[in-house]
Backbone as a ProteinNet text record, in pm:
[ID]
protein_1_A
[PRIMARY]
XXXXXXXXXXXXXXXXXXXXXXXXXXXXXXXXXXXXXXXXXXXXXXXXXXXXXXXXXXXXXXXXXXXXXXXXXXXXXXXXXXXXXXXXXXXXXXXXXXXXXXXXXXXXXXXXXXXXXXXXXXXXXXXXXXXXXXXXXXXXXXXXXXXXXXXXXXXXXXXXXXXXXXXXXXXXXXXXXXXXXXXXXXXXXXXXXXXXXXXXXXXXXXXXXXXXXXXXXXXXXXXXXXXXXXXXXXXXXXXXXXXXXXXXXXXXXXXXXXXX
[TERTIARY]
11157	11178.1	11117.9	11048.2	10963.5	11099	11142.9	11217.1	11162.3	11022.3	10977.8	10799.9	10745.1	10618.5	10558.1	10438.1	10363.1	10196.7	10171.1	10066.8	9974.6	9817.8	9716	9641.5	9587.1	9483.2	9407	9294.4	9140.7	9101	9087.3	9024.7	8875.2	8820.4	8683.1	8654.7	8668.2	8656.3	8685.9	8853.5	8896.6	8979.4	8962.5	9081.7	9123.6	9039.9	9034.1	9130.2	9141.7	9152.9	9296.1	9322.6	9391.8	9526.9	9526.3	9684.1	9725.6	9671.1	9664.2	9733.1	9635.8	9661.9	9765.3	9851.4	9965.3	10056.6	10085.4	10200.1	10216.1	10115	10106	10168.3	10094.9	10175.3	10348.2	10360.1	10538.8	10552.5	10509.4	10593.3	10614	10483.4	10534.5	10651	10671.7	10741.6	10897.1	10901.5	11030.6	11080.7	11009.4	10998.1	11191	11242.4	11342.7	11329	11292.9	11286.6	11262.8	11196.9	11187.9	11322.3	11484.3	11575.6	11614.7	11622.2	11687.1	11566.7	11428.4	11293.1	11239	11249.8	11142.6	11013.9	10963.6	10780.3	10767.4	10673.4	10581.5	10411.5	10362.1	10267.4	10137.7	10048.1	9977.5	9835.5	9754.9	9647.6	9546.7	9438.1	9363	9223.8	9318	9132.5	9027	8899	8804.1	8702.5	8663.7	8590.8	8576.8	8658.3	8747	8656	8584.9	8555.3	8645.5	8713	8775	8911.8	9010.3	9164.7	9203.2	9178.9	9246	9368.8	9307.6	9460.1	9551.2	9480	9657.9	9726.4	9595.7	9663	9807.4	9706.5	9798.9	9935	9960.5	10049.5	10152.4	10119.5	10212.6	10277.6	10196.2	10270.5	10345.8	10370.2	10426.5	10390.8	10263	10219.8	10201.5	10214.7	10164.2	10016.5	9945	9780.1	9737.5	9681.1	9610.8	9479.8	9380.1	9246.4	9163.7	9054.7	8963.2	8820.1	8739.3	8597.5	8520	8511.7	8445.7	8341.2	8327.9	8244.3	8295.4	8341.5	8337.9	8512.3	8507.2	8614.1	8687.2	8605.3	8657.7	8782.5	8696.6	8743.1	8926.1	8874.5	9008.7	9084.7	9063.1	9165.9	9261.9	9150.9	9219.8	9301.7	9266.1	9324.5	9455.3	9480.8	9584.9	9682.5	9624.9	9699.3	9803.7	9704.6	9765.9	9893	9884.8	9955.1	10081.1	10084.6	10179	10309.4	10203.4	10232.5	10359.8	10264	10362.1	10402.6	10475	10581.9	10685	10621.8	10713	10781.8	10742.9	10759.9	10866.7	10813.8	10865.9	11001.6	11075.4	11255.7	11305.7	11304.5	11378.2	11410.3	11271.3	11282.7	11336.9	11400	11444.6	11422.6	11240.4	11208	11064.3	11023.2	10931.4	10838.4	10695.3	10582.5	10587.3	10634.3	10695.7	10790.4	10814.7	10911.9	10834.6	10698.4	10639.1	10535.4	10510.1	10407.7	10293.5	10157.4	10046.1	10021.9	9991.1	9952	9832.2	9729.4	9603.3	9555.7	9499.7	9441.5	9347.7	9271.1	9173	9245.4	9175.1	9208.6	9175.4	9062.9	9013.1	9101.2	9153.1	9249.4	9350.3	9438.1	9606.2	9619.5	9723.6	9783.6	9927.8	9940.9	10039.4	10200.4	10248.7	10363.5	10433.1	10433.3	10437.8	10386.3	10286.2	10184.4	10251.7	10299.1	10420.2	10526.4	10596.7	10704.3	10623.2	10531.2	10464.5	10428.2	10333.5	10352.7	10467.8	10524	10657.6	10672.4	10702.3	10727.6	10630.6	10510.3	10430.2	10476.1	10502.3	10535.3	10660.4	10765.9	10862	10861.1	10714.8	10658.4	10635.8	10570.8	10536.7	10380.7	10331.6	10195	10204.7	10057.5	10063.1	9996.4	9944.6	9816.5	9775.6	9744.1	9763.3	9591.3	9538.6	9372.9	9356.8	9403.4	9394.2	9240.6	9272.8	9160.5	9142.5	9040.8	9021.6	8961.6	9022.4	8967.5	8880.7	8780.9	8707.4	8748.5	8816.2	8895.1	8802.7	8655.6	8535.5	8435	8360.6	8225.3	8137.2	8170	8110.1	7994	7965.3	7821.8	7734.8	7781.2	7687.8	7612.9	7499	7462	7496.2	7467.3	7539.7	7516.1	7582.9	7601.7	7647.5	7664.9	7699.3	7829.8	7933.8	8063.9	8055.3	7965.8	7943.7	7923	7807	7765.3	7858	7882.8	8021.5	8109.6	8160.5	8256	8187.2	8133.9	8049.2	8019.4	7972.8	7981.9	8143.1	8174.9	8326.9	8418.7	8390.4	8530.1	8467.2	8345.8	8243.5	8342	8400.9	8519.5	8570.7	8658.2	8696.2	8619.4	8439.5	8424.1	8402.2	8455.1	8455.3	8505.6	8414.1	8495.4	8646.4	8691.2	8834.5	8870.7	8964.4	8955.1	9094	9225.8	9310	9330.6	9184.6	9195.2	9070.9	9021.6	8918.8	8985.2	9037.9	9089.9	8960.9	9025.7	8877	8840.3	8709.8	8708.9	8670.7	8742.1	8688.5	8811.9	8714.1	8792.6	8740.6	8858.6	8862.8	8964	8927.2	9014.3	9106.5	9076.8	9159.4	9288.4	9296.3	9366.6	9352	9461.8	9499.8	9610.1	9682.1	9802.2	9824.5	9873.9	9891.7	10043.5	10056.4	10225.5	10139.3	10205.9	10152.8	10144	10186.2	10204.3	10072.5	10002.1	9867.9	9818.9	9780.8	9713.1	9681.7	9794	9767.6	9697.6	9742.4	9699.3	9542.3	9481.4	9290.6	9257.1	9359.1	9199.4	9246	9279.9	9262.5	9155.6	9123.3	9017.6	8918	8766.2	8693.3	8597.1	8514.9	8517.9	8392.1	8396.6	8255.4	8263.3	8132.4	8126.2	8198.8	8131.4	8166.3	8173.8	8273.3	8313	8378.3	8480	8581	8705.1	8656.2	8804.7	8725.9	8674.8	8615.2	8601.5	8587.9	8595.8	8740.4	8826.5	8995.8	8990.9	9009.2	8999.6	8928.9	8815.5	8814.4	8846.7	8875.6	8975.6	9110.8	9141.2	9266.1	9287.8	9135.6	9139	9117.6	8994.8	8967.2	9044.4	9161.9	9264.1	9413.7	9386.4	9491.9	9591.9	9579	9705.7	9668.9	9795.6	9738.1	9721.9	9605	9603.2	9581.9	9690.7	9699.8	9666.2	9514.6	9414.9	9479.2	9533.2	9596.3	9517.7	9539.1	9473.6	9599.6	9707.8	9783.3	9826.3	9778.3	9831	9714.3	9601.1	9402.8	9479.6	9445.9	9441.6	9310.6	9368.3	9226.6	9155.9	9017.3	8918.3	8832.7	8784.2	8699.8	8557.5	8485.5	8369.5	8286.8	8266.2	8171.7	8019	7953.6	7803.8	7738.3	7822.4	7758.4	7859.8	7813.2	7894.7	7929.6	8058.3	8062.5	7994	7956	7908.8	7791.4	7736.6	7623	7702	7624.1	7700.5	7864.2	7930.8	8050.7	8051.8	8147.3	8171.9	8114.2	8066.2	8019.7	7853.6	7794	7692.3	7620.6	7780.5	7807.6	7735.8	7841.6	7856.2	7689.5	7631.7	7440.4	7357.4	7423.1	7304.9	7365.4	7432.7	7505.3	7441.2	7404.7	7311.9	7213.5	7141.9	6991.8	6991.8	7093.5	7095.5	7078	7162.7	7196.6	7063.8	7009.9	6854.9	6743	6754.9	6641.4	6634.5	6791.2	6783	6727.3	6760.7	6706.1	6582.3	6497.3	6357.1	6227.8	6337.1	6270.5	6193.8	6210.7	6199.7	6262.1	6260.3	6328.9	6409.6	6512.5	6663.1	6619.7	6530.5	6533.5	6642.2	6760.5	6829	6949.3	6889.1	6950.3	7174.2	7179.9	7331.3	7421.7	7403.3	7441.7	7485.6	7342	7356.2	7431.1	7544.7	7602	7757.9	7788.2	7932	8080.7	8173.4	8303.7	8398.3
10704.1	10819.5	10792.3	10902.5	10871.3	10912	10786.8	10757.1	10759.2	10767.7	10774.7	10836.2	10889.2	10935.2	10950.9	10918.1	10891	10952.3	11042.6	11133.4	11111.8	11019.6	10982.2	11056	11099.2	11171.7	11090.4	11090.6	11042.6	11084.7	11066.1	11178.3	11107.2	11172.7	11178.8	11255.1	11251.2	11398.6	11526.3	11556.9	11648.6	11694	11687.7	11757	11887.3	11976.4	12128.2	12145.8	12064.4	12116.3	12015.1	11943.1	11807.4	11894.6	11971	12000	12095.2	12193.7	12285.6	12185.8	12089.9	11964	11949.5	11864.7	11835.8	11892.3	12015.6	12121.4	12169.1	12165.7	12209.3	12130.2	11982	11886	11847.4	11876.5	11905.1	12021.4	12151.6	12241.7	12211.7	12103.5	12073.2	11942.5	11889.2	11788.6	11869.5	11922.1	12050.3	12107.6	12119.8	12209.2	12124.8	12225.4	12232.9	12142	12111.4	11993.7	11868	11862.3	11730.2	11694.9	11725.6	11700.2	11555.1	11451.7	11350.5	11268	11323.6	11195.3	11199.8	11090.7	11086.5	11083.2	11193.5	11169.5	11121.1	11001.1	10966.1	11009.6	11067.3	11073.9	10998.5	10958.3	10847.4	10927.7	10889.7	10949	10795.6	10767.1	10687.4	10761.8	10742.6	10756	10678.8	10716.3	10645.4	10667.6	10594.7	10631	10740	10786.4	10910.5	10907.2	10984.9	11010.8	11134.1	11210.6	11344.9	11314.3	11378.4	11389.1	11369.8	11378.4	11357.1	11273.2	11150.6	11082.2	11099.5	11139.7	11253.7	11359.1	11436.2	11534.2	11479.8	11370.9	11335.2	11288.9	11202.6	11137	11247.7	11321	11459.7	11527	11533.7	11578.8	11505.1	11405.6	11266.4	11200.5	11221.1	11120.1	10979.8	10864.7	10742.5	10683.7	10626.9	10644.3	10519.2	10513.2	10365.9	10398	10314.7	10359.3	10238.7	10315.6	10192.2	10273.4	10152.1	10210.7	10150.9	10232	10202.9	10323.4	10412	10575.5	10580.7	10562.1	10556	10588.9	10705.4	10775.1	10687.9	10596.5	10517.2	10396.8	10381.3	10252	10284	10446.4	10509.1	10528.6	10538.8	10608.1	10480.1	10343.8	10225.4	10185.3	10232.5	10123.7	10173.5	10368.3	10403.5	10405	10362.3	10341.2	10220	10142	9969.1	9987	10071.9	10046.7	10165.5	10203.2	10312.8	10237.3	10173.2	10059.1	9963.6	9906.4	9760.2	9857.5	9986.3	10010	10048.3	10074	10167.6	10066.3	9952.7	9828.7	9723.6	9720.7	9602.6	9543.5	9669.4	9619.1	9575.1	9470.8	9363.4	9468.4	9468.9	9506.9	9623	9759	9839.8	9963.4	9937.7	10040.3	9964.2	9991.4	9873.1	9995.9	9917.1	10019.2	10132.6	10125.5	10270.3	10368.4	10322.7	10388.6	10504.5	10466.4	10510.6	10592.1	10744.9	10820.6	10852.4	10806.1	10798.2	10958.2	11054	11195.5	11182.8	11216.7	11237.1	11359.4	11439.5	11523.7	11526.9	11590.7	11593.1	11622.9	11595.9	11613.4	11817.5	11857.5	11982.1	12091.6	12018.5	12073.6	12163.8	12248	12278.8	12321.9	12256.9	12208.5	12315.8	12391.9	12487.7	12451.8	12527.2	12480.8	12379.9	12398.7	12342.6	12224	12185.6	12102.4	11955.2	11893.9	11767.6	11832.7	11911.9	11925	11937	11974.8	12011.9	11896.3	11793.2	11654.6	11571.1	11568.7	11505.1	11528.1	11693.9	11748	11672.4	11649.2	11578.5	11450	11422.2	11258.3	11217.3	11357.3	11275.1	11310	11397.4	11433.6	11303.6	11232.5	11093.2	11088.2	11183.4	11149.7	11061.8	11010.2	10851.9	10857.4	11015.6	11076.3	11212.2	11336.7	11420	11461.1	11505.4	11603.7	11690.3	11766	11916.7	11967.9	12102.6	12167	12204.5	12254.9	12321.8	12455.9	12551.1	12674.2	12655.4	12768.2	12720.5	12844	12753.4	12885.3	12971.7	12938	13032.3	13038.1	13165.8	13136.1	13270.2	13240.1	13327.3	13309.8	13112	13066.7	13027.6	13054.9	13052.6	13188.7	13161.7	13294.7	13369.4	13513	13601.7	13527.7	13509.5	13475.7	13341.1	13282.8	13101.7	13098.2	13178.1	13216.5	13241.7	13319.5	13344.2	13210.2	13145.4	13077.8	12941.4	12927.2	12779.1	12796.9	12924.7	12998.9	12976.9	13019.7	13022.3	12858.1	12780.2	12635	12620	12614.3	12500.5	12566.3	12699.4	12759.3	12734.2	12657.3	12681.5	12624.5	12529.3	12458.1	12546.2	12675.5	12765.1	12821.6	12841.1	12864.1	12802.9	12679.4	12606.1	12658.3	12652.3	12679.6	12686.3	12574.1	12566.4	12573	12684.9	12725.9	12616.7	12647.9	12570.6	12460	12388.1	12242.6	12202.8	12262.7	12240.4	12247	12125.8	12077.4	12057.6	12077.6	12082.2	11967	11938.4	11839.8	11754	11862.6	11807.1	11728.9	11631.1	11468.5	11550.6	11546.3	11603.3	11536.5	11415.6	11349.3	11410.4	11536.7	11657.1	11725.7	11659.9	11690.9	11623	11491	11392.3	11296.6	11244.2	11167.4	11066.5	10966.6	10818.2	10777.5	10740.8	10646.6	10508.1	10454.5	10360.1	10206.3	10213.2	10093.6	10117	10227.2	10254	10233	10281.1	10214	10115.8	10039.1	9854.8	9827.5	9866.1	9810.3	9830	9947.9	9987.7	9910.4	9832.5	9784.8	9923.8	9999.5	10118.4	10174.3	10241.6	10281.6	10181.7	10219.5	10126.4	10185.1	10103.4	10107.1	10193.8	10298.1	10373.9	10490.5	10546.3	10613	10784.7	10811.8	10898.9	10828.4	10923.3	10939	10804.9	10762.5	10710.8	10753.7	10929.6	10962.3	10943.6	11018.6	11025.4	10830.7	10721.5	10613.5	10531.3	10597.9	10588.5	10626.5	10793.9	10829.7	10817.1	10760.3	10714.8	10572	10498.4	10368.3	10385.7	10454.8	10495.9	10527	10605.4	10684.8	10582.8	10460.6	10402.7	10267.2	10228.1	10158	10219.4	10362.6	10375	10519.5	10544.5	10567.9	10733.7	10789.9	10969	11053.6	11090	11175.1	11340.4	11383.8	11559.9	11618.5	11690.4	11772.3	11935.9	11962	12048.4	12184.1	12283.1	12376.8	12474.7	12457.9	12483	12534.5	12397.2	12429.4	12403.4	12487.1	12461.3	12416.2	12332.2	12281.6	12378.1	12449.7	12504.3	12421.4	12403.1	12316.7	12398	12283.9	12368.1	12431.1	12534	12514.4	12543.9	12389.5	12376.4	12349	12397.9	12387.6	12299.5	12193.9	12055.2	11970	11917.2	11764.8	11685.2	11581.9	11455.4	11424.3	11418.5	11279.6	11312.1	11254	11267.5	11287.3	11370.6	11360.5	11350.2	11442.4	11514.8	11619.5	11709.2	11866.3	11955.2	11875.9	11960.1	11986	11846.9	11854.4	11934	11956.4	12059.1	12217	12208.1	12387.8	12407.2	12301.8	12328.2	12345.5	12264.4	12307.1	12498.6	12488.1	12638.1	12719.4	12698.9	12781.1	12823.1	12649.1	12680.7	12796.1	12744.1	12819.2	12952.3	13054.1	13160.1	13187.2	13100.2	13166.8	13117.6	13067.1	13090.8	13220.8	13256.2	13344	13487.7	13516.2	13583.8	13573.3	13486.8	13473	13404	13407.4	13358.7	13216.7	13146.5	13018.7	12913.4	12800.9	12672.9	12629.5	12617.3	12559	12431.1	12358.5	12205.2	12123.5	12178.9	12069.3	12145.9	12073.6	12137.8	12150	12264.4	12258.4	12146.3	12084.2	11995.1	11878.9	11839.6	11741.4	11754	11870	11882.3	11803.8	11753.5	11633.8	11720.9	11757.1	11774.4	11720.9
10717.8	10630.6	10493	10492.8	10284.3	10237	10152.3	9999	9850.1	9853.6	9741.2	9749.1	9622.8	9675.7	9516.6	9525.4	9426.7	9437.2	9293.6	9321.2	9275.1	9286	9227.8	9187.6	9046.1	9057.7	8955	9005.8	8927.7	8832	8711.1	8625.9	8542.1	8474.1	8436.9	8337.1	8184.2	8128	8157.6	8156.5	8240.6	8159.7	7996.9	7956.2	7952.9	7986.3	8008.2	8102.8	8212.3	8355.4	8384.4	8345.6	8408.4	8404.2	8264.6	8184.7	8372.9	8376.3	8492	8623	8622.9	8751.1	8739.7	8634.6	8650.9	8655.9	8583.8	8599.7	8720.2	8843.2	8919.4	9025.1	8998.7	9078.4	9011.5	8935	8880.6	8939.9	8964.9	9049.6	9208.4	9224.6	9398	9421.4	9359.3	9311.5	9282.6	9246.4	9249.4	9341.1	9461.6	9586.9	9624.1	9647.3	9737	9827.4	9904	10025.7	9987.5	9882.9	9802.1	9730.2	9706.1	9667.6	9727.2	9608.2	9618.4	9643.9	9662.3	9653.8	9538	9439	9338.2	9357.7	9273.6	9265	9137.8	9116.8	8983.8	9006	8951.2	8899.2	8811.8	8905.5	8820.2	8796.3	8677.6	8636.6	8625	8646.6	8673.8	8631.5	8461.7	8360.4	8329.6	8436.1	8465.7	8352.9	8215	8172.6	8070.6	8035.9	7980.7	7796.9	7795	7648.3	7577.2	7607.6	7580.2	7554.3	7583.1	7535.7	7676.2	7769.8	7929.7	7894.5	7860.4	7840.9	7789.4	7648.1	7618.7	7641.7	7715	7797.2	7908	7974.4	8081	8040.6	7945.8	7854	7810	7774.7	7660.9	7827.1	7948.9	8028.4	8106.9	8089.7	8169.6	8243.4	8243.2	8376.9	8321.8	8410.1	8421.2	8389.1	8305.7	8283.2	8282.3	8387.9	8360.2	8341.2	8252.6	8158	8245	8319.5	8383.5	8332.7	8309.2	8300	8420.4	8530.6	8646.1	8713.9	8658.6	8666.6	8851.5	8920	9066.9	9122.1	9153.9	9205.9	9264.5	9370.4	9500.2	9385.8	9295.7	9215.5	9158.9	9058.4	8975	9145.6	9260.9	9358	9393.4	9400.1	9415.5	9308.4	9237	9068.1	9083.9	9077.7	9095.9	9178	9328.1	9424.6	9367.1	9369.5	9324.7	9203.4	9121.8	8998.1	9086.1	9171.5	9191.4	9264.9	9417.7	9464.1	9380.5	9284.3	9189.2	9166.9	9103	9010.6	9150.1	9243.9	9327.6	9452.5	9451.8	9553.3	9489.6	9345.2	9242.8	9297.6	9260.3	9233.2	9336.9	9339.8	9448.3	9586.6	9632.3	9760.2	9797	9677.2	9740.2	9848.4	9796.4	9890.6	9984.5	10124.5	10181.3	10141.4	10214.2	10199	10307.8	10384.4	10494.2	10437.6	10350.5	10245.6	10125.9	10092.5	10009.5	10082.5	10015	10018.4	9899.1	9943.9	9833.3	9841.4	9761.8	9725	9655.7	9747.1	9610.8	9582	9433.8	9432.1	9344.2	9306.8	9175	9044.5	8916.9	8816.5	8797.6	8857	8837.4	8979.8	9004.3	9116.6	9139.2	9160	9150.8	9288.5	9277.2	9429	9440	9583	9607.9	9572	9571.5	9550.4	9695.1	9824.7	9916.1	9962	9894.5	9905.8	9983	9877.3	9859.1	10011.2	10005.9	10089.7	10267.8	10191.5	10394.6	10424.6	10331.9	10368.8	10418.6	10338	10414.2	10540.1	10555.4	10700.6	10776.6	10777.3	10852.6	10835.2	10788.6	10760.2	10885.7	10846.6	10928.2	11055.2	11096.6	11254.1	11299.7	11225.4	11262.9	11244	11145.4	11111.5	10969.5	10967.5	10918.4	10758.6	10844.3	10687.6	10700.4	10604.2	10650.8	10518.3	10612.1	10542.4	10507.2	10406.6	10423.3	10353.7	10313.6	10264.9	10140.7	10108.2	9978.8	9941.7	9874.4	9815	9706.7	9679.7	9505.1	9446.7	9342.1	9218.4	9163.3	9129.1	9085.1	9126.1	9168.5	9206.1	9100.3	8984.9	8912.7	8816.2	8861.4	8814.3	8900.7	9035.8	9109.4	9200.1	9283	9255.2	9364.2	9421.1	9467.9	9627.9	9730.6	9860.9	9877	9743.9	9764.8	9837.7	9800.1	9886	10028.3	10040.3	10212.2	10242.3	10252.4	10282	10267.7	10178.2	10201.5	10320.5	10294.6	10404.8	10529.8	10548.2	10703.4	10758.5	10629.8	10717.5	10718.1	10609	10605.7	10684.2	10763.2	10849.5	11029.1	11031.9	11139.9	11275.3	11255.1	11344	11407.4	11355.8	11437.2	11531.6	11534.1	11635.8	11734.9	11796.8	11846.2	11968.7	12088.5	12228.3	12259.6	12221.9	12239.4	12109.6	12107.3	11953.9	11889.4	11967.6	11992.4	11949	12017.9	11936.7	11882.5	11767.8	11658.5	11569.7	11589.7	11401.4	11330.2	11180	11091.6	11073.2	10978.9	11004.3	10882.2	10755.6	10630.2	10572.7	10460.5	10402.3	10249.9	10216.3	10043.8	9963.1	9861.6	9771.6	9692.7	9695.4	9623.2	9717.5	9836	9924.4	10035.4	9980.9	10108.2	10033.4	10201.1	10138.9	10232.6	10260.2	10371.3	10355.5	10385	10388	10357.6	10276.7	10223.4	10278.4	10407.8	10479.5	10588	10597.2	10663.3	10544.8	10459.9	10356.9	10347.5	10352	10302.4	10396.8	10539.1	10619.6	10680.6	10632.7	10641.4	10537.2	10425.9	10294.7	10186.9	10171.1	10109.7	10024.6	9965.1	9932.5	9868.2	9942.2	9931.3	9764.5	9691.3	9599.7	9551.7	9569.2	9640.2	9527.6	9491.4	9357.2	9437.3	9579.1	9656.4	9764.7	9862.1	10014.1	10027.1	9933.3	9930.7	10021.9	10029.1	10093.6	10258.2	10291.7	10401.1	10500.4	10410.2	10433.9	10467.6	10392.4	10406.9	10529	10575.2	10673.8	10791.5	10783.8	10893.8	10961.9	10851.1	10875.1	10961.1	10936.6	10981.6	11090.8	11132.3	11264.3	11365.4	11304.7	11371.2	11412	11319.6	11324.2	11427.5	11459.2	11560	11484.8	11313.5	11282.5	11289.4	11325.6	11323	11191.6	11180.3	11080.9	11092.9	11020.7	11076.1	10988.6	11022.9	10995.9	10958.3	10823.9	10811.5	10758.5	10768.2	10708.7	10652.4	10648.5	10606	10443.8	10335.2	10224.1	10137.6	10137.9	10070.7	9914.4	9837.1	9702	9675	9536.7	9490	9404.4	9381.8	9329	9212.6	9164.7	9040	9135.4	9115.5	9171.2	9049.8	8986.4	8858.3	8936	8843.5	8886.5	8834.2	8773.7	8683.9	8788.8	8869	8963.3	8838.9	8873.5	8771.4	8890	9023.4	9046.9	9182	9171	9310.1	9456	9543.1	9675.8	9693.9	9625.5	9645	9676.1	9648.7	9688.6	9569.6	9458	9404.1	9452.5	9459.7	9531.2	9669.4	9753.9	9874.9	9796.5	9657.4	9631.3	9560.9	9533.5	9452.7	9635.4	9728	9849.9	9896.4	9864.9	9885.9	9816.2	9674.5	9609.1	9663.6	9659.5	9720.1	9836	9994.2	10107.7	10019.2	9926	9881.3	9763.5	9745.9	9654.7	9802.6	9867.4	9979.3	10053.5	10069	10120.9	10077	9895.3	9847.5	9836.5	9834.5	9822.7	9956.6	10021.5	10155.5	10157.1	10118.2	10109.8	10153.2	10182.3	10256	10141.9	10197.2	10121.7	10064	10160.4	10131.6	10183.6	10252.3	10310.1	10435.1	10551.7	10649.2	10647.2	10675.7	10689.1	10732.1	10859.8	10933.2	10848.8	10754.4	10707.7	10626.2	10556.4	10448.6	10490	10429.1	10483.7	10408.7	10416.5	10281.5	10379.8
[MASK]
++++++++++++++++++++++++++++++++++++++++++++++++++++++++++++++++++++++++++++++++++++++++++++++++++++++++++++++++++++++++++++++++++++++++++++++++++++++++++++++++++++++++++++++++++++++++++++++++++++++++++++++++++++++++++++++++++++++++++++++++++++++++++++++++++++

């Protein structure tokens, strides 16, 4: 049974956006079903030139300050520091005891978010994947929406509709019991597809992870990536697809190859 649960988020020059993040993860942290489990909140400011940290600070979160520019690095740092605070006290709680929560700093997460995890948790899943919405598409250009839509929902048309779980790994929406964690290595130290590397550790170590589509975390959809080959990088080949199409020209990069 999770006794305790702890919510990582990464941040990067995010003071615009973080304040949003966290209130959000305090309203899921509130949820009714969560009565009698503490959540802490850790922020893992990577590099941070802006106010993030005091954003994060003034709203209570936990902040540990790393300069490592690499998501994979702030997801580990924070794991680790959540870990020691949440393991420490003479043994009261083991690592089966603890649930890791990750989301983005540019993120806000449903109110359910936290409580539907659990519910999976005490199904006997080990880690749970969900999805993501994009809160704006009003700088990118007209069809980029279709077109995300049409790949990232493509699973459903899958012969057997039944069982086409999706099949996207989004750091902005994922969580482990922390005794699978320890036990893959946990996040490897990777600028991107840190999450996608968790997850498939996991899969390939035995432990179940339930592919939810249930509770989408909405995401920024900024048209400046912090980082190469993420989801923001996903939402610029989306463009292109959506200005080729207006102009009849080659995208430059086949769908398939697009990863989230």
């Amino acid at each position: 049974m999770i006794r305790a649960v702890a919510v990582v988020v990464p941040a990067h020059d995010e003071e615009r956006l973080i304040g949003a993040c966290l209130e959000a993860v305090g309203r899921a942290a509130g949820h009714r079903d969560l009565r009698g489990v503490p959540v802490v909140v850790f922020v893992a400011a990577d590099s941070c030139r802006d106010a993030t940290v005091e954003v994060a600070r003034r709203l209570g979160a936990d902040v540990l300050e790393i300069s490592a520019h690499s998501a994979g690095t702030a997801r580990a740092a924070g794991s680790a520091l959540a870990l020691a605070r949440l393991l420490a006290p003479a043994g009261e709680l083991r690592a089966e005891d603890v649930w890791l929560a990750h989301t983005d700093a540019d993120s806000v997460v449903p109110g359910g978010w936290l409580a539907d995890q659990l519910a999976q948790a005490a199904a006997g899943w080990h880690a749970v994947a969900g999805t993501v919405d994009v809160d704006d598409w009003s700088g990118h250009p007209p069809g980029t929406a279709r077109y995300f839509y049409h790949h990232y929902r493509a699973h459903r048309h899958a012969r057997h509709l039944a069982l086409a779980a999706h099949p996207h790994v989004h750091g902005a929406n994922l969580a482990v019991r922390a005794d699978a964690y320890r036990a893959v290595g946990g996040f490897r130290p990777l600028a991107v597809g840190e999450d996608r590397a968790l997850v498939s550790a996991l899969e390939t170590a035995g432990y179940r992870v339930h592919r939810s589509e249930d509770h989408p975390v909405v995401t920024s959809g900024r048209v400046r990536p912090h980082s190469h080959g993420g989801f923001g990088e996903l939402l610029l080949a989306m463009d292109r697809l959506a200005r080729s199409h207006d102009t009849g020209q080659p995208a430059g990069r086949r769908r398939r190859d697009l990863r989230v």
